[in-house]
mmCIF file of C-alpha atoms and ligand atoms in Angstrom:
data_model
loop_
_atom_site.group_PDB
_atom_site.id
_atom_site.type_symbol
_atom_site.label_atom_id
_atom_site.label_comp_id
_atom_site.label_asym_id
_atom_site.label_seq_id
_atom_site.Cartn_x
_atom_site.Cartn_y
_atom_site.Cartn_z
ATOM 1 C CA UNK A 220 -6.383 13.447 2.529
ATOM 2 C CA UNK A 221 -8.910 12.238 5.314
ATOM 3 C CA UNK A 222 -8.291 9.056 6.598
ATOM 4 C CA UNK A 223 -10.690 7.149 8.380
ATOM 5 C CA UNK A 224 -10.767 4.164 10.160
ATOM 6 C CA UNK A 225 -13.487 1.424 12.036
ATOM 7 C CA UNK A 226 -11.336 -0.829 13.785
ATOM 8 C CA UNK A 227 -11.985 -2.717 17.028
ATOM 9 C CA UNK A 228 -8.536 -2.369 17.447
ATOM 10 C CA UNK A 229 -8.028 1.975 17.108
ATOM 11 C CA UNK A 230 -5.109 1.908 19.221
ATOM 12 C CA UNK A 231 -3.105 -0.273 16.143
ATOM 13 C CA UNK A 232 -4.062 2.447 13.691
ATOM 14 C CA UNK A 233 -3.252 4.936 15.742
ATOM 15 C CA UNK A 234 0.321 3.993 16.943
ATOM 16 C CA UNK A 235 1.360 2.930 13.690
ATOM 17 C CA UNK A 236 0.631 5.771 11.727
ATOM 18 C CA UNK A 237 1.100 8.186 14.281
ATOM 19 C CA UNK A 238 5.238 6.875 13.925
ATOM 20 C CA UNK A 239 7.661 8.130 10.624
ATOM 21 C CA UNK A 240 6.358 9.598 7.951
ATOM 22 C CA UNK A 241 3.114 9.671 8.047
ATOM 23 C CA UNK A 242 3.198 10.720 11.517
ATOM 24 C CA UNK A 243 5.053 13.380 10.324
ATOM 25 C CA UNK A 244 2.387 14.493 7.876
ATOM 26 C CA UNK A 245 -0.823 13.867 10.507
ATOM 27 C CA UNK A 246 1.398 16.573 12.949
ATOM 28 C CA UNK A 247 2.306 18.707 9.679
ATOM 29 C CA UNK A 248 -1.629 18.716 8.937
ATOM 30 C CA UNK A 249 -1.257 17.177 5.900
ATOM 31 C CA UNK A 250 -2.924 14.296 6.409
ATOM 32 C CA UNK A 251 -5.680 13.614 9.037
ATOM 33 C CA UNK A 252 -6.200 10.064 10.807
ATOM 34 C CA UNK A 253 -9.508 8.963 13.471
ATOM 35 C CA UNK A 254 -9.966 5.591 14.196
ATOM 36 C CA UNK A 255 -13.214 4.777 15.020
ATOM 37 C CA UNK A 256 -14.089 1.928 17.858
ATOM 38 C CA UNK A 257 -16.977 -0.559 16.073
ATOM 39 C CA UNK A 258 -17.345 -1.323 19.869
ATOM 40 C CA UNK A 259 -18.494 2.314 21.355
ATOM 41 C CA UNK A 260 -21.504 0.822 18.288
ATOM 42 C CA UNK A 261 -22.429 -1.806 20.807
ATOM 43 C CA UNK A 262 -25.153 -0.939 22.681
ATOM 44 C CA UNK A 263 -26.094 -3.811 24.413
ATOM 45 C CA UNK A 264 -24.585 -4.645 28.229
ATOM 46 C CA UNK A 265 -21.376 -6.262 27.295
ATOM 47 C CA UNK A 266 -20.873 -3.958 24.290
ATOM 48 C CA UNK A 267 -20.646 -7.137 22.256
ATOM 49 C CA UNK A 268 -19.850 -7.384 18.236
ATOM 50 C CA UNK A 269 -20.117 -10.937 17.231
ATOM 51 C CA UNK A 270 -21.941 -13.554 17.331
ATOM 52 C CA UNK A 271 -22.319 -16.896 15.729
ATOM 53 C CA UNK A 272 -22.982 -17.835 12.261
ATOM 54 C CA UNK A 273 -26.354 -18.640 10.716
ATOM 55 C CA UNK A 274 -26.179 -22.470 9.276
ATOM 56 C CA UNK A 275 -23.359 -23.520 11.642
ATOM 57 C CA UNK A 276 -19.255 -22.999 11.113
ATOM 58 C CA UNK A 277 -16.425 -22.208 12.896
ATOM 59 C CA UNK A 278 -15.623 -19.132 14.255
ATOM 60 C CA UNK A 279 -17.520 -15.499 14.756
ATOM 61 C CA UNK A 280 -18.750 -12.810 12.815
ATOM 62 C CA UNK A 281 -18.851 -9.133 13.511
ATOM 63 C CA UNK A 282 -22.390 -8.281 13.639
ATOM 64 C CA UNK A 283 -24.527 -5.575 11.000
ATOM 65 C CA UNK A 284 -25.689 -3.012 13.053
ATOM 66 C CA UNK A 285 -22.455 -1.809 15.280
ATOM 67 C CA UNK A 286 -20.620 -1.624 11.726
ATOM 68 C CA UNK A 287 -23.012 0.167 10.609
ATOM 69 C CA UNK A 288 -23.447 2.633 13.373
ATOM 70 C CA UNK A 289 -19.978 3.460 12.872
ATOM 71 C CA UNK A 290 -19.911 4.166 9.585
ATOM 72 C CA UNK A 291 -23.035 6.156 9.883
ATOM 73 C CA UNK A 292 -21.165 8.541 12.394
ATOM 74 C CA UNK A 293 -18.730 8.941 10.179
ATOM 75 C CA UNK A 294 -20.661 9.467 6.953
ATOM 76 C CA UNK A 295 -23.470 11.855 8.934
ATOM 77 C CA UNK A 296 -20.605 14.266 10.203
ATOM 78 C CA UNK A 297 -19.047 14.657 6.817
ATOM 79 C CA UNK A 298 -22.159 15.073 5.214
ATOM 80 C CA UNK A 299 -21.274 13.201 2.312
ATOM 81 C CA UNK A 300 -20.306 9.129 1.526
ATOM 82 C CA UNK A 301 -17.183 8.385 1.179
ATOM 83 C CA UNK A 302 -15.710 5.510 -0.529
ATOM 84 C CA UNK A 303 -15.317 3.207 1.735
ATOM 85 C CA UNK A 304 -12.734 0.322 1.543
ATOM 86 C CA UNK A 305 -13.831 -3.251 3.126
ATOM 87 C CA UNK A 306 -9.840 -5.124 3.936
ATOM 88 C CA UNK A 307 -10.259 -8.410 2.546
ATOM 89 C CA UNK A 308 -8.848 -11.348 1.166
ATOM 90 C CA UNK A 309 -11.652 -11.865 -1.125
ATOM 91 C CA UNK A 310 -10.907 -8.048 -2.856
ATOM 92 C CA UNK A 311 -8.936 -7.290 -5.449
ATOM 93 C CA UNK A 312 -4.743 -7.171 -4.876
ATOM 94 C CA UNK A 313 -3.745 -4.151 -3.841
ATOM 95 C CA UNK A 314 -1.369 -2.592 -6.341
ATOM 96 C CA UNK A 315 -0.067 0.483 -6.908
ATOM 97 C CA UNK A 316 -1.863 2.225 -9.710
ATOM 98 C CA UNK A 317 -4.862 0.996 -7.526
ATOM 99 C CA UNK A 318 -2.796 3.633 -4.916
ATOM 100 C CA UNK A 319 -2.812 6.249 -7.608
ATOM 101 C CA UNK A 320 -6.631 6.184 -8.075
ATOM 102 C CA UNK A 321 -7.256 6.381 -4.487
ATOM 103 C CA UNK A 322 -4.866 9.213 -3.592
ATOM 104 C CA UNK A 323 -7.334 11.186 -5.566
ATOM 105 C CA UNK A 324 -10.216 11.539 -3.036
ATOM 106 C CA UNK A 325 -10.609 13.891 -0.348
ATOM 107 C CA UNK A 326 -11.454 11.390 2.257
ATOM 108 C CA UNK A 327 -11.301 7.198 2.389
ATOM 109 C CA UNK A 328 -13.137 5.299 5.093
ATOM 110 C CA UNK A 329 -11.326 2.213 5.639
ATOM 111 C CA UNK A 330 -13.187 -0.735 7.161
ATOM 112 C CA UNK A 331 -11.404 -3.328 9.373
ATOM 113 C CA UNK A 332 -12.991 -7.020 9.730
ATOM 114 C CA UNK A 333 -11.772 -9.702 12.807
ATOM 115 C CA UNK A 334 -13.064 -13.007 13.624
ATOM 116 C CA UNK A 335 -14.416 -14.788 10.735
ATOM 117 C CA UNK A 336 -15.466 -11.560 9.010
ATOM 118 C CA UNK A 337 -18.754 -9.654 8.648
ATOM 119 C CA UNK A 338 -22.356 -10.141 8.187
ATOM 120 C CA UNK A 339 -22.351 -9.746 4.302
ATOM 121 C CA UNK A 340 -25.985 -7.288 4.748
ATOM 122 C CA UNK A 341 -24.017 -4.317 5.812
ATOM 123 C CA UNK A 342 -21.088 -5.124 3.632
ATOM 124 C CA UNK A 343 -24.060 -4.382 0.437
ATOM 125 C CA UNK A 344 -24.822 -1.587 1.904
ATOM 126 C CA UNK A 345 -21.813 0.385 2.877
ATOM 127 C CA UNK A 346 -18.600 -1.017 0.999
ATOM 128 C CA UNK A 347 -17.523 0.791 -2.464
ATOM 129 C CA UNK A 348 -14.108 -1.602 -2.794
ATOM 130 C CA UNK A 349 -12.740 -4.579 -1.576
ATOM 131 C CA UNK A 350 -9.366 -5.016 -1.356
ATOM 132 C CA UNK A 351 -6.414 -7.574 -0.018
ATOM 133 C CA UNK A 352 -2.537 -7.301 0.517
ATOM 134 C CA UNK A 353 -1.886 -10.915 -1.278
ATOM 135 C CA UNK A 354 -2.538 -14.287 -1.417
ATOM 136 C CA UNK A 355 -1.648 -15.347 2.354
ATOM 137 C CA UNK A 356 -4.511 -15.160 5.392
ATOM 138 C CA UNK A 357 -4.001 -12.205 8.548
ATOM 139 C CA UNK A 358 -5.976 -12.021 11.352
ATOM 140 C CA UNK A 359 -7.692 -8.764 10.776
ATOM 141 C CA UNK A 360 -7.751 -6.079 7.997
ATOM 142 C CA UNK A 361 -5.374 -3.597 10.509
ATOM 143 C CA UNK A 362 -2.443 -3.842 8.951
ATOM 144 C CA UNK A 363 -3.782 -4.642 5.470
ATOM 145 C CA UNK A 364 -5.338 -0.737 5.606
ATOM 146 C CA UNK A 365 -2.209 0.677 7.330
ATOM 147 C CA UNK A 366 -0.594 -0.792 4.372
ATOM 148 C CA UNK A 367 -3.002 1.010 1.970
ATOM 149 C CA UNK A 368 -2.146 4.154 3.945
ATOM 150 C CA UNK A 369 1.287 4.144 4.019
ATOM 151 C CA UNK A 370 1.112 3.764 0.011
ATOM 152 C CA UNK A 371 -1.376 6.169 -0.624
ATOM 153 C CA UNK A 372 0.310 9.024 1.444
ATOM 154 C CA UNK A 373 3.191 8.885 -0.001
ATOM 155 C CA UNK A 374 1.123 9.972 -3.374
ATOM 156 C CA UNK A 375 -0.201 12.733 -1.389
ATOM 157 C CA UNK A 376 1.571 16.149 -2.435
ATOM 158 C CA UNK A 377 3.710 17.707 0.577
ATOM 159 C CA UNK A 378 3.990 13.935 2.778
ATOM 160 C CA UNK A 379 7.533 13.223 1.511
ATOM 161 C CA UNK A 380 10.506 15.842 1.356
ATOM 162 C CA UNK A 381 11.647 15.028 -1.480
ATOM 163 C CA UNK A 382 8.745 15.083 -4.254
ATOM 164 C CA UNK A 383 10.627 13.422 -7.225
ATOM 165 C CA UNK A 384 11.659 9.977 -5.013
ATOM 166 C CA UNK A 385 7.945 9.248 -5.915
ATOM 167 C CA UNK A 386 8.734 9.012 -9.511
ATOM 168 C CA UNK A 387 12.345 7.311 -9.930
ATOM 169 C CA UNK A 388 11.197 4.066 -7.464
ATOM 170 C CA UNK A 389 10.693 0.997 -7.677
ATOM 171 C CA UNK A 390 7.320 0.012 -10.153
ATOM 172 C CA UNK A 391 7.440 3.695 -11.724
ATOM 173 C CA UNK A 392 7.028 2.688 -15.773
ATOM 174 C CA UNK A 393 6.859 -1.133 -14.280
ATOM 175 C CA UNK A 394 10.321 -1.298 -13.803
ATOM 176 C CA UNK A 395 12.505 -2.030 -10.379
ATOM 177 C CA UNK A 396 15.204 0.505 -8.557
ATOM 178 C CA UNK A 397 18.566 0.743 -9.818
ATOM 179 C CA UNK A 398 21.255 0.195 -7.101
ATOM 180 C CA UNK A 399 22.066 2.980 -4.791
ATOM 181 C CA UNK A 400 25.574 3.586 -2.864
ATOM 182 C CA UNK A 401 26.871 6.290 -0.465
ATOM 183 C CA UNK A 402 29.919 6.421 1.340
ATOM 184 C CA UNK A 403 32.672 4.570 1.993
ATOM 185 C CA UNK A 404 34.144 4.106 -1.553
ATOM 186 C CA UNK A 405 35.466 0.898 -0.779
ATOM 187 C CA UNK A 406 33.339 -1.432 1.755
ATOM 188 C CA UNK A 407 34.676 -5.397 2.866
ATOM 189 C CA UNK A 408 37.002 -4.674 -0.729
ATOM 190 C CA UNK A 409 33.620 -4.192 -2.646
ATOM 191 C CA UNK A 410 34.205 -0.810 -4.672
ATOM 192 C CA UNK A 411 31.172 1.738 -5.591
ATOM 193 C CA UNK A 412 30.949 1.252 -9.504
ATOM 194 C CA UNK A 413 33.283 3.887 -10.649
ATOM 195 C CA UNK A 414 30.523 5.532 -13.112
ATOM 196 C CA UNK A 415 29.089 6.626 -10.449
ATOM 197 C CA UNK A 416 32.026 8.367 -9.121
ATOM 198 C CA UNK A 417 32.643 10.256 -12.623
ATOM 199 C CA UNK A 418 30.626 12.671 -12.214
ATOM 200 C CA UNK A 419 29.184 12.202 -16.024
ATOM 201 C CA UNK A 420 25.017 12.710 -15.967
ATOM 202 C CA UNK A 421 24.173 11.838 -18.607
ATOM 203 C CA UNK A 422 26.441 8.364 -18.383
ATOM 204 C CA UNK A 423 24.897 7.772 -14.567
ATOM 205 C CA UNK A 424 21.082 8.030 -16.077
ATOM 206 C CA UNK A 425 22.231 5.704 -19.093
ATOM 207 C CA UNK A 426 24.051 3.201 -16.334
ATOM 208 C CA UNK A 427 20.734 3.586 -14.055
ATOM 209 C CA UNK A 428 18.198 3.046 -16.326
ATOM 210 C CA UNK A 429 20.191 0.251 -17.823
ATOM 211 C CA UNK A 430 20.446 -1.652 -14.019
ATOM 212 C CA UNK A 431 16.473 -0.769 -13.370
ATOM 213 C CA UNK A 432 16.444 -3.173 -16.801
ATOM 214 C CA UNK A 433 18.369 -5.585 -15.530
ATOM 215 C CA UNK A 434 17.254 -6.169 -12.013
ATOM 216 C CA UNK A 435 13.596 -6.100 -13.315
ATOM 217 C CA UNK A 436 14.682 -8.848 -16.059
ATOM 218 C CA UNK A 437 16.549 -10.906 -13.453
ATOM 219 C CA UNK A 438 13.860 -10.433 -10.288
ATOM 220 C CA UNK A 439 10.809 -9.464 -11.601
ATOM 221 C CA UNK A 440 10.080 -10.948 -15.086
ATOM 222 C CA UNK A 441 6.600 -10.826 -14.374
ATOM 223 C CA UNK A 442 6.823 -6.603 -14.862
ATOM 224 C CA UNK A 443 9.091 -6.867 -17.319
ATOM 225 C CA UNK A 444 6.681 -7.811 -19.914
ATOM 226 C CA UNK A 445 4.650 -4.207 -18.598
ATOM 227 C CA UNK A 446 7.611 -2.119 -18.515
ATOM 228 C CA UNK A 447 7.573 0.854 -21.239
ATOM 229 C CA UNK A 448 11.092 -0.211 -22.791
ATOM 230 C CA UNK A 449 12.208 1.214 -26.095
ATOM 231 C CA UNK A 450 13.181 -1.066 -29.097
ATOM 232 C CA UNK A 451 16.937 -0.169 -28.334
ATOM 233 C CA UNK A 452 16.568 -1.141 -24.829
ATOM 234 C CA UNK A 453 14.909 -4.571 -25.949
ATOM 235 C CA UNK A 454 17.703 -5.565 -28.057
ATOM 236 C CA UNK A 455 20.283 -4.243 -25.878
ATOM 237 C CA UNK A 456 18.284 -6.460 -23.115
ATOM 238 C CA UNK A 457 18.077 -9.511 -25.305
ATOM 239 C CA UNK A 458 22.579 -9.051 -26.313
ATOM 240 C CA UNK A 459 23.231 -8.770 -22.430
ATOM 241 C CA UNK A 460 21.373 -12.202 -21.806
ATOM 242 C CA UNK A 461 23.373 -13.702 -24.550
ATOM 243 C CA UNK A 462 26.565 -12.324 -23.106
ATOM 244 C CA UNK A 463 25.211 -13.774 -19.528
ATOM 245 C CA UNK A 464 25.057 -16.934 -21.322
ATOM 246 C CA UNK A 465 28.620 -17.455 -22.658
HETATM 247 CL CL1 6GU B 157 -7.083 -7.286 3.297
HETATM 248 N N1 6GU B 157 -7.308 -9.074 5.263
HETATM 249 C C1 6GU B 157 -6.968 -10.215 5.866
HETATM 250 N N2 6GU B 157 -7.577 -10.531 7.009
HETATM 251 N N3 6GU B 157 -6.067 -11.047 5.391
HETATM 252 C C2 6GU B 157 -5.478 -10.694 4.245
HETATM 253 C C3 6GU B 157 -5.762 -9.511 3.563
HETATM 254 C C4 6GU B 157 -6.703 -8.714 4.093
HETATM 255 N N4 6GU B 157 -5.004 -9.462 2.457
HETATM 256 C C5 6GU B 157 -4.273 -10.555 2.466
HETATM 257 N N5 6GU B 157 -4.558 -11.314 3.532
#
């Protein structure tokens, strides 16, 4: 997977990605990373990239042609056109099937807006998706396509050690993460549940599975509704409420 960036900020994409993880994979060679500066785009004397907006308003815009430009650079030395992904609170919420989709390709060009955003000309031309993080405004689409990154990496074969974490977490089959312990038994008198100490498999996966259930019921009832549960799990779902009840 071939990330890359067009940022007026590089040095943000850089230093966050380049830490954990996914630093880890862009030094294993796993994953690659360049952030590209819309600003070395600028050619005019103050290498400026905004300017106001047509029919009054407040605030900036980036201009057309030094997003362009550095998108072109990016798409000319691949030799092909990328999808490339405009940050936006306008787009679509990011989720993580959307993750799954884009883990696919062989190289994402993520596109970072500041200021008010970006003449909407070059947006037709050059963005494929438009995505946000949520319904809450940032100051620039940095973090919202480190956020992306993070996600999608972790769906990249060979980023994390341990290859089957990606399938027992949190929103695999719509359901939430069961609770996890390790050691001291007994913590400020609170005891690990003693299932989990039996050393029974088959009893732990039941327990698990049962708590993912539960903790999706009580915290997320939204995904509950999504979540692949079996008619046994539904009516044991629907006795343990009425037992909550009493
Ligand atoms: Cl993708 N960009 C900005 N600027 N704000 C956001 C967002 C994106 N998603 C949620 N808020």
């Amino acid at each position: 997977m071939n990330f890359h960036v067009l940022t007026l900020f590089p040095e943000m994409i850089l230093n966050g990605m380049n830490t954990s993880i996914t630093g880890r994979a862009i030094a294993a060679g796993r994953l690659s990373l360049e952030a590209v500066n819309i600003r070395d785009f600028a050619f005019n004397k103050h290498q400026k990239v905004d300017d106001y907006p047509y029919g009054g308003g407040a605030g900036m815009l980036m201009q057309a042609e030094p997003v362009y430009l550095a998108w072109q650079s990016v798409a000319e030395k691949l030799e092909r056109k990328p999808r490339v992904v405009y940050l936006t609170p306008q787009g679509q919420v990011f989720r993580q099937s959307m993750a799954a989709e884009l883990a696919g390709e062989e190289d994402l060009i993520f596109l970072c807006g500041h200021y008010e955003g970006i003449d909407e000309r070059v947006l037709e031309e050059i963005v494929t998706d438009y995505v946000s993080i949520g319904d809450y405004v940032l100051t620039g689409g940095e973090l919202p396509a480190m956020v992306l990154m993070d996600c999608i990496s972790r769906m990249v074969p060979g980023v994390l050690s341990n290859q089957e974490s990606g399938e027992t977490e949190s929103f695999a089959g719509n359901l939430l993460e069961y609770p996890q312990y390790s050691r001291p038994e007994e913590w400020h008198g609170r005891r690990v549940p003693d299932i989990l100490l039996s050393g029974h498999h088959a009893n732990i996966d039941k327990w698990r599975r049962e708590q993912s259930i539960l903790r999706t019921a009580q915290r997320r009832p939204d995904l509950l509704k999504k979540a692949d549960l079996t008619n046994k799990e539904w009516a044991w779902l629907k006795a343990e409420r009425k037992q909550e009840e009493l």
